[in-house]
mmCIF file of C-alpha atoms in Angstrom:
data_model
loop_
_atom_site.group_PDB
_atom_site.id
_atom_site.type_symbol
_atom_site.label_atom_id
_atom_site.label_comp_id
_atom_site.label_asym_id
_atom_site.label_seq_id
_atom_site.Cartn_x
_atom_site.Cartn_y
_atom_site.Cartn_z
ATOM 1 C CA UNK U 136 -6.337 -20.114 -2.496
ATOM 2 C CA UNK U 137 -7.542 -18.093 0.443
ATOM 3 C CA UNK U 138 -7.028 -19.829 3.755
ATOM 4 C CA UNK U 139 -10.128 -20.964 5.610
ATOM 5 C CA UNK U 140 -9.233 -19.314 8.899
ATOM 6 C CA UNK U 141 -7.069 -16.521 10.234
ATOM 7 C CA UNK U 142 -3.991 -17.513 12.166
ATOM 8 C CA UNK U 143 -4.225 -16.939 15.934
ATOM 9 C CA UNK U 144 -2.391 -14.000 17.457
ATOM 10 C CA UNK U 145 -1.331 -13.870 21.101
ATOM 11 C CA UNK U 146 -3.452 -11.605 23.264
ATOM 12 C CA UNK U 147 -0.752 -8.985 23.807
ATOM 13 C CA UNK U 148 -0.453 -5.317 22.932
ATOM 14 C CA UNK U 149 0.204 -4.387 19.271
ATOM 15 C CA UNK U 150 3.600 -2.925 20.194
ATOM 16 C CA UNK U 151 4.766 -6.120 21.933
ATOM 17 C CA UNK U 152 3.537 -8.248 19.054
ATOM 18 C CA UNK U 153 5.397 -5.964 16.632
ATOM 19 C CA UNK U 154 8.668 -6.555 18.480
ATOM 20 C CA UNK U 155 7.957 -10.283 18.467
ATOM 21 C CA UNK U 156 7.428 -10.194 14.723
ATOM 22 C CA UNK U 157 10.694 -8.337 14.216
ATOM 23 C CA UNK U 158 12.468 -11.021 16.218
ATOM 24 C CA UNK U 159 10.954 -13.667 13.943
ATOM 25 C CA UNK U 160 12.241 -11.803 10.910
ATOM 26 C CA UNK U 161 15.763 -11.757 12.358
ATOM 27 C CA UNK U 162 15.680 -15.530 12.845
ATOM 28 C CA UNK U 163 14.080 -16.410 9.527
ATOM 29 C CA UNK U 164 15.804 -13.890 7.290
ATOM 30 C CA UNK U 165 19.493 -13.440 8.242
ATOM 31 C CA UNK U 166 21.502 -10.870 6.245
ATOM 32 C CA UNK U 167 22.275 -12.289 2.792
ATOM 33 C CA UNK U 168 22.546 -10.807 -0.672
ATOM 34 C CA UNK U 169 19.233 -10.900 -2.452
ATOM 35 C CA UNK U 170 17.688 -10.008 -5.741
ATOM 36 C CA UNK U 171 14.088 -10.034 -6.840
ATOM 37 C CA UNK U 172 14.007 -12.500 -9.740
ATOM 38 C CA UNK U 173 11.300 -11.459 -12.226
ATOM 39 C CA UNK U 174 8.847 -14.235 -13.037
ATOM 40 C CA UNK U 175 5.265 -14.203 -14.205
ATOM 41 C CA UNK U 176 3.467 -11.434 -12.351
ATOM 42 C CA UNK U 177 1.085 -13.804 -10.541
ATOM 43 C CA UNK U 178 3.748 -16.070 -9.031
ATOM 44 C CA UNK U 179 6.685 -13.838 -8.163
ATOM 45 C CA UNK U 180 8.884 -14.757 -5.200
ATOM 46 C CA UNK U 181 11.806 -12.971 -3.562
ATOM 47 C CA UNK U 182 14.740 -15.318 -4.049
ATOM 48 C CA UNK U 183 17.887 -15.185 -1.949
ATOM 49 C CA UNK U 184 21.252 -15.843 -3.523
ATOM 50 C CA UNK U 185 24.920 -15.131 -2.945
ATOM 51 C CA UNK U 186 27.094 -12.704 -4.874
ATOM 52 C CA UNK U 187 26.714 -9.099 -5.923
ATOM 53 C CA UNK U 188 23.859 -7.831 -7.979
ATOM 54 C CA UNK U 189 25.130 -6.735 -11.366
ATOM 55 C CA UNK U 190 22.769 -3.746 -11.403
ATOM 56 C CA UNK U 191 24.501 -0.956 -9.560
ATOM 57 C CA UNK U 192 25.053 2.798 -9.721
ATOM 58 C CA UNK U 193 21.874 3.222 -11.747
ATOM 59 C CA UNK U 194 19.728 6.318 -11.516
ATOM 60 C CA UNK U 195 16.007 5.680 -11.335
ATOM 61 C CA UNK U 196 14.519 5.073 -14.769
ATOM 62 C CA UNK U 197 11.308 6.781 -15.803
ATOM 63 C CA UNK U 198 8.117 5.073 -14.639
ATOM 64 C CA UNK U 199 6.487 2.460 -16.823
ATOM 65 C CA UNK U 200 3.110 3.881 -17.847
ATOM 66 C CA UNK U 201 0.214 1.837 -19.205
ATOM 67 C CA UNK U 202 -2.438 4.246 -20.557
ATOM 68 C CA UNK U 203 -6.145 3.747 -19.984
ATOM 69 C CA UNK U 204 -7.847 1.892 -22.826
ATOM 70 C CA UNK U 205 -11.002 3.968 -22.611
ATOM 71 C CA UNK U 206 -11.822 7.358 -21.104
ATOM 72 C CA UNK U 207 -9.206 7.915 -18.389
ATOM 73 C CA UNK U 208 -10.971 8.575 -15.081
ATOM 74 C CA UNK U 209 -8.729 6.911 -12.468
ATOM 75 C CA UNK U 210 -5.058 6.132 -11.851
ATOM 76 C CA UNK U 211 -3.229 3.352 -10.003
ATOM 77 C CA UNK U 212 0.383 3.916 -8.869
ATOM 78 C CA UNK U 213 2.078 0.560 -8.142
ATOM 79 C CA UNK U 214 5.524 0.323 -6.457
ATOM 80 C CA UNK U 215 7.686 -2.782 -6.890
ATOM 81 C CA UNK U 216 9.671 -4.555 -4.186
ATOM 82 C CA UNK U 217 13.366 -4.694 -3.370
ATOM 83 C CA UNK U 218 15.541 -5.491 -6.389
ATOM 84 C CA UNK U 219 12.676 -5.410 -8.892
ATOM 85 C CA UNK U 220 11.574 -2.845 -11.467
ATOM 86 C CA UNK U 221 8.380 -1.228 -12.663
ATOM 87 C CA UNK U 222 8.320 -3.436 -15.743
ATOM 88 C CA UNK U 223 8.244 -6.504 -13.480
ATOM 89 C CA UNK U 224 4.684 -5.690 -12.429
ATOM 90 C CA UNK U 225 3.470 -3.851 -15.547
ATOM 91 C CA UNK U 226 1.702 -6.944 -17.039
ATOM 92 C CA UNK U 227 -0.733 -6.767 -14.116
ATOM 93 C CA UNK U 228 -2.481 -3.881 -15.900
ATOM 94 C CA UNK U 229 -3.613 -6.187 -18.680
ATOM 95 C CA UNK U 230 -4.584 -8.988 -16.315
ATOM 96 C CA UNK U 231 -6.766 -6.828 -14.064
ATOM 97 C CA UNK U 232 -8.358 -5.245 -17.136
ATOM 98 C CA UNK U 233 -9.825 -1.963 -15.906
ATOM 99 C CA UNK U 234 -10.162 0.063 -19.144
ATOM 100 C CA UNK U 235 -10.725 3.420 -17.426
ATOM 101 C CA UNK U 236 -7.540 3.140 -15.328
ATOM 102 C CA UNK U 237 -4.117 4.522 -16.154
ATOM 103 C CA UNK U 238 -1.303 2.519 -14.525
ATOM 104 C CA UNK U 239 1.985 3.987 -13.321
ATOM 105 C CA UNK U 240 4.815 1.641 -12.270
ATOM 106 C CA UNK U 241 7.700 3.750 -10.879
ATOM 107 C CA UNK U 242 11.289 2.494 -10.844
ATOM 108 C CA UNK U 243 13.468 2.729 -7.744
ATOM 109 C CA UNK U 244 17.023 3.937 -8.187
ATOM 110 C CA UNK U 245 19.868 1.585 -7.357
ATOM 111 C CA UNK U 246 21.516 2.051 -3.970
ATOM 112 C CA UNK U 247 23.669 0.016 -1.591
ATOM 113 C CA UNK U 248 21.500 -2.005 0.784
ATOM 114 C CA UNK U 249 23.231 -2.325 4.150
ATOM 115 C CA UNK U 250 21.653 -5.586 5.232
ATOM 116 C CA UNK U 251 22.859 -7.174 1.986
ATOM 117 C CA UNK U 252 26.486 -6.294 2.634
ATOM 118 C CA UNK U 253 26.285 -3.028 0.729
ATOM 119 C CA UNK U 254 25.194 -4.729 -2.493
ATOM 120 C CA UNK U 255 23.665 -2.170 -4.842
ATOM 121 C CA UNK U 256 20.192 -2.917 -6.146
ATOM 122 C CA UNK U 257 16.931 -1.101 -6.867
ATOM 123 C CA UNK U 258 15.557 -0.062 -3.487
ATOM 124 C CA UNK U 259 13.166 2.616 -2.280
ATOM 125 C CA UNK U 260 15.128 3.038 0.962
ATOM 126 C CA UNK U 261 18.016 1.357 2.740
ATOM 127 C CA UNK U 262 17.373 -1.588 5.040
ATOM 128 C CA UNK U 263 20.001 -1.230 7.721
ATOM 129 C CA UNK U 264 19.321 -4.378 9.745
ATOM 130 C CA UNK U 265 16.488 -6.561 10.947
ATOM 131 C CA UNK U 266 16.890 -6.230 14.666
ATOM 132 C CA UNK U 267 15.124 -4.508 17.539
ATOM 133 C CA UNK U 268 17.802 -1.832 17.851
ATOM 134 C CA UNK U 269 18.263 -1.090 14.141
ATOM 135 C CA UNK U 270 17.295 2.399 12.956
ATOM 136 C CA UNK U 271 15.098 2.793 9.887
ATOM 137 C CA UNK U 272 16.110 4.768 6.829
ATOM 138 C CA UNK U 273 13.869 7.721 7.535
ATOM 139 C CA UNK U 274 15.554 9.944 4.952
ATOM 140 C CA UNK U 275 15.169 7.391 2.148
ATOM 141 C CA UNK U 276 11.593 6.560 3.118
ATOM 142 C CA UNK U 277 10.500 10.198 3.240
ATOM 143 C CA UNK U 278 12.234 10.878 -0.089
ATOM 144 C CA UNK U 279 10.210 8.052 -1.652
ATOM 145 C CA UNK U 280 7.078 9.363 0.060
ATOM 146 C CA UNK U 281 7.713 12.740 -1.597
ATOM 147 C CA UNK U 282 8.211 11.016 -4.953
ATOM 148 C CA UNK U 283 4.834 9.284 -4.630
ATOM 149 C CA UNK U 284 3.195 12.563 -3.606
ATOM 150 C CA UNK U 285 4.683 14.244 -6.693
ATOM 151 C CA UNK U 286 3.277 11.509 -8.936
ATOM 152 C CA UNK U 287 -0.136 12.043 -7.337
ATOM 153 C CA UNK U 288 0.178 15.812 -7.849
ATOM 154 C CA UNK U 289 0.984 15.280 -11.544
ATOM 155 C CA UNK U 290 -2.178 13.222 -11.971
ATOM 156 C CA UNK U 291 -4.268 15.831 -10.162
ATOM 157 C CA UNK U 292 -2.866 18.550 -12.428
ATOM 158 C CA UNK U 293 -3.805 16.375 -15.394
ATOM 159 C CA UNK U 294 -7.431 16.331 -14.215
ATOM 160 C CA UNK U 295 -7.667 13.168 -12.093
ATOM 161 C CA UNK U 296 -8.818 14.086 -8.560
ATOM 162 C CA UNK U 297 -7.000 12.564 -5.588
ATOM 163 C CA UNK U 298 -10.079 10.529 -4.655
ATOM 164 C CA UNK U 299 -9.735 8.735 -8.005
ATOM 165 C CA UNK U 300 -6.106 7.726 -7.382
ATOM 166 C CA UNK U 301 -5.007 4.474 -5.707
ATOM 167 C CA UNK U 302 -1.434 3.852 -4.550
ATOM 168 C CA UNK U 303 0.200 0.680 -3.306
ATOM 169 C CA UNK U 304 2.718 -2.008 -4.068
ATOM 170 C CA UNK U 305 4.489 -5.196 -3.107
ATOM 171 C CA UNK U 306 6.804 -5.741 -0.091
ATOM 172 C CA UNK U 307 9.057 -2.675 0.327
ATOM 173 C CA UNK U 308 6.996 -0.851 -2.304
ATOM 174 C CA UNK U 309 3.910 -1.499 -0.189
ATOM 175 C CA UNK U 310 5.666 -0.091 2.897
ATOM 176 C CA UNK U 311 6.522 3.128 1.046
ATOM 177 C CA UNK U 312 2.982 3.490 -0.307
ATOM 178 C CA UNK U 313 1.569 3.029 3.179
ATOM 179 C CA UNK U 314 3.572 6.009 4.468
ATOM 180 C CA UNK U 315 2.602 8.099 1.442
ATOM 181 C CA UNK U 316 -1.114 7.388 1.851
ATOM 182 C CA UNK U 317 -1.186 8.069 5.591
ATOM 183 C CA UNK U 318 0.619 11.410 5.194
ATOM 184 C CA UNK U 319 -1.094 12.794 2.081
ATOM 185 C CA UNK U 320 -3.021 16.041 2.428
ATOM 186 C CA UNK U 321 -6.025 14.794 0.444
ATOM 187 C CA UNK U 322 -7.988 11.542 0.832
ATOM 188 C CA UNK U 323 -7.008 9.047 -1.839
ATOM 189 C CA UNK U 324 -9.337 6.496 -3.395
ATOM 190 C CA UNK U 325 -7.363 3.782 -1.640
ATOM 191 C CA UNK U 326 -4.051 2.172 -0.721
ATOM 192 C CA UNK U 327 -3.108 -1.490 -1.174
ATOM 193 C CA UNK U 328 -0.401 -3.379 0.734
ATOM 194 C CA UNK U 329 0.697 -6.707 -0.761
ATOM 195 C CA UNK U 330 3.051 -8.755 1.455
ATOM 196 C CA UNK U 331 4.111 -5.484 3.034
ATOM 197 C CA UNK U 332 4.400 -3.778 6.378
ATOM 198 C CA UNK U 333 4.210 -0.449 8.190
ATOM 199 C CA UNK U 334 7.542 1.350 8.248
ATOM 200 C CA UNK U 335 8.428 4.431 10.351
ATOM 201 C CA UNK U 336 5.872 3.098 12.817
ATOM 202 C CA UNK U 337 7.158 5.399 15.578
ATOM 203 C CA UNK U 338 7.036 8.474 13.327
ATOM 204 C CA UNK U 339 3.707 7.928 11.591
ATOM 205 C CA UNK U 340 1.487 9.079 14.519
ATOM 206 C CA UNK U 341 3.078 12.542 14.241
ATOM 207 C CA UNK U 342 2.941 12.574 10.423
ATOM 208 C CA UNK U 343 -0.575 11.185 10.056
ATOM 209 C CA UNK U 344 -3.145 13.484 8.422
ATOM 210 C CA UNK U 345 -6.936 13.505 8.602
ATOM 211 C CA UNK U 346 -6.908 12.750 4.881
ATOM 212 C CA UNK U 347 -4.710 9.743 5.559
ATOM 213 C CA UNK U 348 -7.212 8.412 8.078
ATOM 214 C CA UNK U 349 -9.977 8.765 5.479
ATOM 215 C CA UNK U 350 -8.184 6.638 2.856
ATOM 216 C CA UNK U 351 -9.390 2.993 2.763
ATOM 217 C CA UNK U 352 -6.726 0.264 2.803
ATOM 218 C CA UNK U 353 -6.611 -3.191 1.225
ATOM 219 C CA UNK U 354 -3.974 -5.428 2.782
ATOM 220 C CA UNK U 355 -3.045 -8.958 1.707
ATOM 221 C CA UNK U 356 -0.436 -11.334 3.143
ATOM 222 C CA UNK U 357 0.650 -14.956 2.767
ATOM 223 C CA UNK U 358 0.316 -17.114 5.872
ATOM 224 C CA UNK U 359 3.504 -18.957 4.815
ATOM 225 C CA UNK U 360 5.594 -15.850 4.094
ATOM 226 C CA UNK U 361 9.183 -16.506 5.247
ATOM 227 C CA UNK U 362 10.520 -13.084 4.178
ATOM 228 C CA UNK U 363 7.982 -10.719 5.730
ATOM 229 C CA UNK U 364 6.247 -13.075 8.198
ATOM 230 C CA UNK U 365 2.460 -13.141 8.286
ATOM 231 C CA UNK U 366 2.439 -12.005 11.906
ATOM 232 C CA UNK U 367 4.296 -8.836 10.920
ATOM 233 C CA UNK U 368 1.719 -8.036 8.254
ATOM 234 C CA UNK U 369 -1.146 -8.689 10.650
ATOM 235 C CA UNK U 370 0.334 -6.519 13.390
ATOM 236 C CA UNK U 371 0.961 -3.742 10.865
ATOM 237 C CA UNK U 372 -2.705 -3.966 9.896
ATOM 238 C CA UNK U 373 -3.736 -3.664 13.543
ATOM 239 C CA UNK U 374 -1.517 -0.621 14.057
ATOM 240 C CA UNK U 375 -2.867 1.094 10.940
ATOM 241 C CA UNK U 376 -6.410 0.352 12.109
ATOM 242 C CA UNK U 377 -5.567 1.867 15.502
ATOM 243 C CA UNK U 378 -5.044 5.202 13.708
ATOM 244 C CA UNK U 379 -8.710 5.160 12.694
ATOM 245 C CA UNK U 380 -8.041 3.852 9.175
ATOM 246 C CA UNK U 381 -10.423 1.340 7.599
ATOM 247 C CA UNK U 382 -8.321 -1.730 6.674
ATOM 248 C CA UNK U 383 -9.661 -4.693 4.691
ATOM 249 C CA UNK U 384 -7.207 -7.481 5.619
ATOM 250 C CA UNK U 385 -6.940 -10.741 3.631
ATOM 251 C CA UNK U 386 -4.687 -13.744 4.174
ATOM 252 C CA UNK U 387 -3.804 -16.478 1.707
ATOM 253 C CA UNK U 388 -1.973 -19.799 1.832
ATOM 254 C CA UNK U 389 1.199 -18.689 0.028
ATOM 255 C CA UNK U 390 4.698 -17.405 0.705
ATOM 256 C CA UNK U 391 6.229 -14.018 -0.181
ATOM 257 C CA UNK U 392 4.332 -13.938 -3.435
ATOM 258 C CA UNK U 393 1.061 -13.130 -5.131
ATOM 259 C CA UNK U 394 -1.722 -15.461 -6.254
ATOM 260 C CA UNK U 395 -4.762 -15.409 -8.502
ATOM 261 C CA UNK U 396 -7.244 -15.105 -5.623
ATOM 262 C CA UNK U 397 -5.348 -12.165 -4.137
ATOM 263 C CA UNK U 398 -5.417 -10.369 -7.480
ATOM 264 C CA UNK U 399 -9.113 -11.126 -7.886
ATOM 265 C CA UNK U 400 -9.798 -9.645 -4.442
ATOM 266 C CA UNK U 401 -7.632 -6.642 -5.285
ATOM 267 C CA UNK U 402 -9.600 -6.065 -8.485
ATOM 268 C CA UNK U 403 -12.803 -6.117 -6.439
ATOM 269 C CA UNK U 404 -11.284 -3.439 -4.183
ATOM 270 C CA UNK U 405 -10.322 -1.340 -7.222
ATOM 271 C CA UNK U 406 -13.813 -1.704 -8.690
ATOM 272 C CA UNK U 407 -15.252 -0.465 -5.412
ATOM 273 C CA UNK U 408 -13.011 2.559 -4.789
ATOM 274 C CA UNK U 409 -12.468 3.625 -8.428
ATOM 275 C CA UNK U 410 -15.539 2.411 -10.331
ATOM 276 C CA UNK U 411 -15.676 2.983 -14.061
ATOM 277 C CA UNK U 412 -18.276 5.729 -13.678
ATOM 278 C CA UNK U 413 -16.931 8.513 -11.490
ATOM 279 C CA UNK U 414 -19.336 9.787 -8.794
ATOM 280 C CA UNK U 415 -21.244 12.982 -9.498
ATOM 281 C CA UNK U 416 -19.533 16.208 -8.384
ATOM 282 C CA UNK U 417 -20.040 17.232 -4.750
ATOM 283 C CA UNK U 418 -22.349 20.282 -4.414
ATOM 284 C CA UNK U 419 -20.812 23.394 -2.897
ATOM 285 C CA UNK U 420 -23.562 23.978 -0.295
ATOM 286 C CA UNK U 421 -23.414 20.824 1.807
ATOM 287 C CA UNK U 422 -25.712 22.196 4.512
ATOM 288 C CA UNK U 423 -28.536 22.390 1.974
ATOM 289 C CA UNK U 424 -28.381 18.625 1.426
ATOM 290 C CA UNK U 425 -30.381 16.095 3.395
ATOM 291 C CA UNK U 426 -28.724 13.444 5.538
ATOM 292 C CA UNK U 427 -29.735 10.856 2.945
ATOM 293 C CA UNK U 428 -28.069 12.827 0.134
ATOM 294 C CA UNK U 429 -24.905 13.220 2.193
ATOM 295 C CA UNK U 430 -24.823 9.471 2.846
ATOM 296 C CA UNK U 431 -25.208 8.790 -0.879
ATOM 297 C CA UNK U 432 -22.197 10.993 -1.592
ATOM 298 C CA UNK U 433 -20.106 9.070 0.935
ATOM 299 C CA UNK U 434 -21.411 5.703 -0.208
ATOM 300 C CA UNK U 435 -20.565 6.472 -3.843
ATOM 301 C CA UNK U 436 -16.966 7.079 -2.756
ATOM 302 C CA UNK U 437 -16.745 4.005 -0.492
ATOM 303 C CA UNK U 438 -16.329 6.177 2.618
ATOM 304 C CA UNK U 439 -17.459 4.647 5.910
ATOM 305 C CA UNK U 440 -19.968 6.858 7.761
ATOM 306 C CA UNK U 441 -20.936 4.469 10.560
ATOM 307 C CA UNK U 442 -19.399 6.919 13.054
ATOM 308 C CA UNK U 443 -21.683 9.761 11.920
ATOM 309 C CA UNK U 444 -24.618 10.222 14.280
ATOM 310 C CA UNK U 445 -25.772 13.711 13.330
ATOM 311 C CA UNK U 446 -26.122 15.528 10.026
ATOM 312 C CA UNK U 447 -23.223 17.807 10.999
ATOM 313 C CA UNK U 448 -21.022 14.696 11.251
ATOM 314 C CA UNK U 449 -21.951 13.778 7.702
ATOM 315 C CA UNK U 450 -21.265 17.316 6.481
ATOM 316 C CA UNK U 451 -17.821 17.286 8.086
ATOM 317 C CA UNK U 452 -16.963 13.926 6.543
ATOM 318 C CA UNK U 453 -18.067 15.007 3.076
ATOM 319 C CA UNK U 454 -16.168 18.273 3.516
ATOM 320 C CA UNK U 455 -12.957 16.232 3.863
ATOM 321 C CA UNK U 456 -13.494 14.991 0.303
ATOM 322 C CA UNK U 457 -13.809 18.461 -1.177
#
């Protein structure tokens, strides 16, 4: 169930609150071996346990692909969390039931995860430590970002435009998708962050593209999350918003998991940004269109134009979609 009210956040700068959230993570989630135990896709939880993960030295398997049931006009790329696999989330395609959507669930390769004592498990990047001084795995994160971009490029080559492609994921998969969306050279239909966070936060301002700013975000987080604390998700949302990105933030009474209401809200987001009927093609001569026609083009693609005061502003915003 969705909580009735948002949790209060101290009136401090986003950067200070981010450091505070990191400190909370250190206290609540000390370094232990962990594996993501597959359960039903609407009640999955990251479970901590001792011992080595038996899955090691594995190259990344091919993505799990669920074809569209009707005419394929949109694609969703969904990244799993630490220790999981693409097949762990694949049943979500049937539950959300969007016949025009093709679903791609990539698999992370297995790698040693430093914070888990070097235990090898499926991971999109290394997690070195959860402390204020710990460096982030920039190389691994950017490699995953490039992988996501290549999957998008494959869909575009197959005839699905970038503005009909949504990327996102759960936990670490959400963090990787966030970077990929903010740095892509074309506006995407959307990005969704489930129980995730903003990684490479100090690098993103220099990597951010205008197309990334134009991509709408859906973010959801559990107010009782003890793995990626709610405060960390909320601060990440505030930082992403500070880049000029439109973020639709939701919180739910749950832990590091998913719930039926979250998935229902996510389906509403999908239906908005990748409706079954694709918008009409954008005319080549934008200056010949009226302001009303330009607004209809933006509205059909769920693009916010509240910051457009003149017709030239509308033309420029539509031009970013071309």
